[in-house]
Amino acid sequence: MRRKDLTFKFNDTDYNILVSDYESGFIKVSMQNIETKEIQDITIDGAHLFIPSAPTPDCAMVNDNKKLIKELIEIGILDYCHSLMAKFNIKELSHYDKAGVKKFLDKYAHEVTYRKDKGNSEDEIKKNIRKDAREVLNSKWVKEYYLRDNFINMNTFLYSVLDKDNIKESFVVYADENGEFEAFIQPYRNNTDDQIEIIPDYAYTNKEGLFSSLNGNCQIIQLNKNVNEWIIDELSNYYPDFEYKKGVQKYLKHCISKKVDKEEFMKKYKDIAELMKKERKKEKER
């Protein structure tokens, strides 16, 4: 027997969650008042705000309703929300509208495949991933489709991360010269559309881009020392409520190994400096 879709209660009102898509291809998530049948969109069509454009199966712009967003995060429909950019938990969302999610994924999702000519060992990736990512950025397709038309010059390397569970998913992050966009590059994916995502700076977080990865079986390969202050500034904003504690600890260890805790700017971040001090003490005691 088919399980009945869940309902969502907000402000003492019961809603059905409805999933469809905008004409641009972005996911559209709405809530329908069960009693009145009135529909209110949770998402906003972000076609003119994001590079690349839709489809994005699990990411979308959402309405600026902090109470609603908090509820959606608490029940797991959203994984996170930064500014107006949110990531949907598609599996959880399907519990509320299984048919809508299936229809959306059937239309937009595709299988990710990987290159066989590169990225075949951890040592190879550690040695070459930055060069391989630069090749993606310099490719004719990326320059014509992403960079030239949007006047973006992606010339600042931020960091590279090795995914030890699936080395072909390892990634590099670059930024443009004005700090307005980040390029998230996975050079060992096969499809050019899957290799690069360019994200406005206000929609990119190190919390999700770096710490969430390190929280799993990932490790930093390289990190531009000039971006540490940016990362630590973000880290200090949600101290001490770290969602990815293991990932934060890995990053702190990296900072200690590179003597970041001795940098002059660390005087501004006393809480984070104290964490580094404790981590250094732990390392000495091991």
PDB file of C-alpha atoms in Angstrom, residues 82-228:
ATOM      1  CA  HIS A  82      22.876  30.902   3.724  1.00  0.00           C
ATOM      2  CA  SER A  83      21.472  34.329   2.934  1.00  0.00           C
ATOM      3  CA  LEU A  84      18.686  33.342   0.525  1.00  0.00           C
ATOM      4  CA  MET A  85      20.497  30.305  -0.892  1.00  0.00           C
ATOM      5  CA  ALA A  86      19.298  26.963   0.480  1.00  0.00           C
ATOM      6  CA  LYS A  87      20.040  23.299  -0.128  1.00  0.00           C
ATOM      7  CA  PHE A  88      17.130  20.876  -0.133  1.00  0.00           C
ATOM      8  CA  ASN A  89      17.404  17.365   1.255  1.00  0.00           C
ATOM      9  CA  ILE A  90      15.798  15.662  -1.728  1.00  0.00           C
ATOM     10  CA  LYS A  91      15.304  12.370   0.094  1.00  0.00           C
ATOM     11  CA  GLU A  92      13.461  14.087   2.947  1.00  0.00           C
ATOM     12  CA  LEU A  93      11.529  16.309   0.552  1.00  0.00           C
ATOM     13  CA  SER A  94      10.258  13.208  -1.248  1.00  0.00           C
ATOM     14  CA  HIS A  95       8.457  12.155   1.954  1.00  0.00           C
ATOM     15  CA  TYR A  96       6.204  15.175   1.467  1.00  0.00           C
ATOM     16  CA  ASP A  97       5.669  14.977  -2.307  1.00  0.00           C
ATOM     17  CA  LYS A  98       7.055  11.746  -3.691  1.00  0.00           C
ATOM     18  CA  ALA A  99       5.421  12.144  -7.111  1.00  0.00           C
ATOM     19  CA  GLY A 100       6.595  15.749  -7.514  1.00  0.00           C
ATOM     20  CA  VAL A 101      10.183  14.970  -6.569  1.00  0.00           C
ATOM     21  CA  LYS A 102      10.278  11.940  -8.883  1.00  0.00           C
ATOM     22  CA  LYS A 103       8.937  13.979 -11.794  1.00  0.00           C
ATOM     23  CA  PHE A 104      11.504  16.726 -11.164  1.00  0.00           C
ATOM     24  CA  LEU A 105      14.439  14.303 -10.918  1.00  0.00           C
ATOM     25  CA  ASP A 106      13.306  12.322 -13.964  1.00  0.00           C
ATOM     26  CA  LYS A 107      13.405  15.569 -15.918  1.00  0.00           C
ATOM     27  CA  TYR A 108      16.673  17.052 -14.666  1.00  0.00           C
ATOM     28  CA  ALA A 109      18.862  14.531 -12.854  1.00  0.00           C
ATOM     29  CA  HIS A 110      21.483  12.451 -14.638  1.00  0.00           C
ATOM     30  CA  GLU A 111      24.154   9.955 -13.699  1.00  0.00           C
ATOM     31  CA  VAL A 112      27.592  11.381 -12.928  1.00  0.00           C
ATOM     32  CA  THR A 113      30.435   9.543 -14.672  1.00  0.00           C
ATOM     33  CA  TYR A 114      34.183   9.984 -14.273  1.00  0.00           C
ATOM     34  CA  ARG A 115      37.244  10.400 -16.465  1.00  0.00           C
ATOM     35  CA  LYS A 116      39.560   7.414 -16.906  1.00  0.00           C
ATOM     36  CA  ASP A 117      42.583   9.363 -18.142  1.00  0.00           C
ATOM     37  CA  LYS A 118      43.164  11.363 -14.951  1.00  0.00           C
ATOM     38  CA  GLY A 119      42.733  11.222 -11.187  1.00  0.00           C
ATOM     39  CA  ASN A 120      43.419   7.527 -10.779  1.00  0.00           C
ATOM     40  CA  SER A 121      45.305   7.610  -7.468  1.00  0.00           C
ATOM     41  CA  GLU A 122      45.545   9.794  -4.387  1.00  0.00           C
ATOM     42  CA  ASP A 123      49.178  10.651  -5.168  1.00  0.00           C
ATOM     43  CA  GLU A 124      48.303  11.665  -8.723  1.00  0.00           C
ATOM     44  CA  ILE A 125      45.448  13.877  -7.513  1.00  0.00           C
ATOM     45  CA  LYS A 126      47.541  15.537  -4.810  1.00  0.00           C
ATOM     46  CA  LYS A 127      50.186  16.336  -7.397  1.00  0.00           C
ATOM     47  CA  ASN A 128      47.979  17.434 -10.288  1.00  0.00           C
ATOM     48  CA  ILE A 129      44.507  18.516  -9.141  1.00  0.00           C
ATOM     49  CA  ARG A 130      45.288  22.222  -9.173  1.00  0.00           C
ATOM     50  CA  LYS A 131      46.688  21.985 -12.712  1.00  0.00           C
ATOM     51  CA  ASP A 132      43.745  19.812 -13.796  1.00  0.00           C
ATOM     52  CA  ALA A 133      41.274  22.333 -12.368  1.00  0.00           C
ATOM     53  CA  ARG A 134      43.042  25.151 -14.191  1.00  0.00           C
ATOM     54  CA  GLU A 135      42.651  23.180 -17.428  1.00  0.00           C
ATOM     55  CA  VAL A 136      38.894  23.130 -16.837  1.00  0.00           C
ATOM     56  CA  LEU A 137      38.888  26.902 -16.269  1.00  0.00           C
ATOM     57  CA  ASN A 138      40.966  27.468 -19.403  1.00  0.00           C
ATOM     58  CA  SER A 139      38.881  25.180 -21.611  1.00  0.00           C
ATOM     59  CA  LYS A 140      37.200  26.823 -24.603  1.00  0.00           C
ATOM     60  CA  TRP A 141      33.743  25.729 -23.457  1.00  0.00           C
ATOM     61  CA  VAL A 142      34.072  27.212 -19.964  1.00  0.00           C
ATOM     62  CA  LYS A 143      35.620  30.457 -21.213  1.00  0.00           C
ATOM     63  CA  GLU A 144      32.897  30.990 -23.784  1.00  0.00           C
ATOM     64  CA  TYR A 145      29.912  29.814 -21.749  1.00  0.00           C
ATOM     65  CA  TYR A 146      30.797  31.004 -18.256  1.00  0.00           C
ATOM     66  CA  LEU A 147      33.670  33.401 -18.037  1.00  0.00           C
ATOM     67  CA  ARG A 148      33.686  35.636 -21.110  1.00  0.00           C
ATOM     68  CA  ASP A 149      29.947  36.283 -21.215  1.00  0.00           C
ATOM     69  CA  ASN A 150      29.920  37.148 -17.512  1.00  0.00           C
ATOM     70  CA  PHE A 151      33.207  39.087 -17.451  1.00  0.00           C
ATOM     71  CA  ILE A 152      34.649  36.830 -14.776  1.00  0.00           C
ATOM     72  CA  ASN A 153      38.378  36.290 -14.346  1.00  0.00           C
ATOM     73  CA  MET A 154      38.887  33.270 -12.083  1.00  0.00           C
ATOM     74  CA  ASN A 155      42.517  33.760 -11.127  1.00  0.00           C
ATOM     75  CA  THR A 156      42.690  33.225  -7.339  1.00  0.00           C
ATOM     76  CA  PHE A 157      43.250  29.721  -5.994  1.00  0.00           C
ATOM     77  CA  LEU A 158      41.551  29.176  -2.618  1.00  0.00           C
ATOM     78  CA  TYR A 159      41.911  25.496  -1.701  1.00  0.00           C
ATOM     79  CA  SER A 160      41.881  21.917  -2.930  1.00  0.00           C
ATOM     80  CA  VAL A 161      40.358  18.940  -1.116  1.00  0.00           C
ATOM     81  CA  LEU A 162      40.895  15.194  -1.528  1.00  0.00           C
ATOM     82  CA  ASP A 163      37.807  13.007  -1.127  1.00  0.00           C
ATOM     83  CA  LYS A 164      39.207   9.724   0.180  1.00  0.00           C
ATOM     84  CA  ASP A 165      35.855   7.912  -0.203  1.00  0.00           C
ATOM     85  CA  ASN A 166      35.669   8.732  -3.914  1.00  0.00           C
ATOM     86  CA  ILE A 167      38.885  10.328  -5.153  1.00  0.00           C
ATOM     87  CA  LYS A 168      37.206  11.312  -8.434  1.00  0.00           C
ATOM     88  CA  GLU A 169      34.972  13.658  -6.404  1.00  0.00           C
ATOM     89  CA  SER A 170      37.982  15.654  -5.143  1.00  0.00           C
ATOM     90  CA  PHE A 171      37.628  19.365  -5.814  1.00  0.00           C
ATOM     91  CA  VAL A 172      39.297  22.759  -6.123  1.00  0.00           C
ATOM     92  CA  VAL A 173      37.850  26.201  -5.370  1.00  0.00           C
ATOM     93  CA  TYR A 174      38.920  29.363  -7.189  1.00  0.00           C
ATOM     94  CA  ALA A 175      37.677  32.951  -6.812  1.00  0.00           C
ATOM     95  CA  ASP A 176      37.489  35.826  -9.257  1.00  0.00           C
ATOM     96  CA  GLU A 177      39.756  38.841  -8.859  1.00  0.00           C
ATOM     97  CA  ASN A 178      36.989  40.970  -7.319  1.00  0.00           C
ATOM     98  CA  GLY A 179      35.858  38.342  -4.815  1.00  0.00           C
ATOM     99  CA  GLU A 180      32.335  38.297  -6.234  1.00  0.00           C
ATOM    100  CA  PHE A 181      32.229  34.661  -7.409  1.00  0.00           C
ATOM    101  CA  GLU A 182      33.660  31.278  -6.464  1.00  0.00           C
ATOM    102  CA  ALA A 183      34.287  28.452  -8.932  1.00  0.00           C
ATOM    103  CA  PHE A 184      33.750  24.961  -7.484  1.00  0.00           C
ATOM    104  CA  ILE A 185      35.644  22.584  -9.793  1.00  0.00           C
ATOM    105  CA  GLN A 186      35.618  18.783  -9.881  1.00  0.00           C
ATOM    106  CA  PRO A 187      38.011  18.080 -12.766  1.00  0.00           C
ATOM    107  CA  TYR A 188      37.673  14.286 -12.728  1.00  0.00           C
ATOM    108  CA  ARG A 189      34.011  14.232 -13.636  1.00  0.00           C
ATOM    109  CA  ASN A 190      33.320  13.368 -17.256  1.00  0.00           C
ATOM    110  CA  ASN A 191      30.613  15.805 -18.295  1.00  0.00           C
ATOM    111  CA  THR A 192      31.746  19.414 -18.666  1.00  0.00           C
ATOM    112  CA  ASP A 193      28.489  20.595 -17.076  1.00  0.00           C
ATOM    113  CA  ASP A 194      29.369  18.533 -13.996  1.00  0.00           C
ATOM    114  CA  GLN A 195      32.941  19.787 -13.728  1.00  0.00           C
ATOM    115  CA  ILE A 196      32.315  23.389 -12.738  1.00  0.00           C
ATOM    116  CA  GLU A 197      29.814  25.470 -10.817  1.00  0.00           C
ATOM    117  CA  ILE A 198      30.225  29.222 -10.484  1.00  0.00           C
ATOM    118  CA  ILE A 199      28.535  30.602  -7.393  1.00  0.00           C
ATOM    119  CA  PRO A 200      27.981  34.215  -6.283  1.00  0.00           C
ATOM    120  CA  ASP A 201      30.052  35.021  -3.207  1.00  0.00           C
ATOM    121  CA  TYR A 202      26.962  35.724  -1.088  1.00  0.00           C
ATOM    122  CA  ALA A 203      25.726  32.186  -1.775  1.00  0.00           C
ATOM    123  CA  TYR A 204      29.027  30.401  -1.068  1.00  0.00           C
ATOM    124  CA  THR A 205      30.106  29.414   2.451  1.00  0.00           C
ATOM    125  CA  ASN A 206      33.209  27.702   3.746  1.00  0.00           C
ATOM    126  CA  LYS A 207      30.886  26.038   6.231  1.00  0.00           C
ATOM    127  CA  GLU A 208      29.328  23.981   3.446  1.00  0.00           C
ATOM    128  CA  GLY A 209      32.147  24.226   0.904  1.00  0.00           C
ATOM    129  CA  LEU A 210      35.028  23.250   3.191  1.00  0.00           C
ATOM    130  CA  PHE A 211      34.030  22.218   6.728  1.00  0.00           C
ATOM    131  CA  SER A 212      31.205  19.885   5.674  1.00  0.00           C
ATOM    132  CA  SER A 213      33.631  18.065   3.347  1.00  0.00           C
ATOM    133  CA  LEU A 214      36.337  17.800   5.988  1.00  0.00           C
ATOM    134  CA  ASN A 215      33.718  16.463   8.390  1.00  0.00           C
ATOM    135  CA  GLY A 216      33.629  13.358   6.222  1.00  0.00           C
ATOM    136  CA  ASN A 217      36.571  11.386   4.876  1.00  0.00           C
ATOM    137  CA  CYS A 218      38.241  14.336   3.170  1.00  0.00           C
ATOM    138  CA  GLN A 219      41.500  16.191   3.699  1.00  0.00           C
ATOM    139  CA  ILE A 220      43.003  19.504   2.618  1.00  0.00           C
ATOM    140  CA  ILE A 221      45.557  19.131  -0.165  1.00  0.00           C
ATOM    141  CA  GLN A 222      46.505  22.781  -0.493  1.00  0.00           C
ATOM    142  CA  LEU A 223      45.140  25.977   0.995  1.00  0.00           C
ATOM    143  CA  ASN A 224      46.105  29.500  -0.027  1.00  0.00           C
ATOM    144  CA  LYS A 225      47.452  31.080   3.176  1.00  0.00           C
ATOM    145  CA  ASN A 226      45.888  34.401   2.174  1.00  0.00           C
ATOM    146  CA  VAL A 227      42.353  33.008   2.546  1.00  0.00           C
ATOM    147  CA  ASN A 228      42.744  31.872   6.152  1.00  0.00           C
TER     148      ASN A 228
END
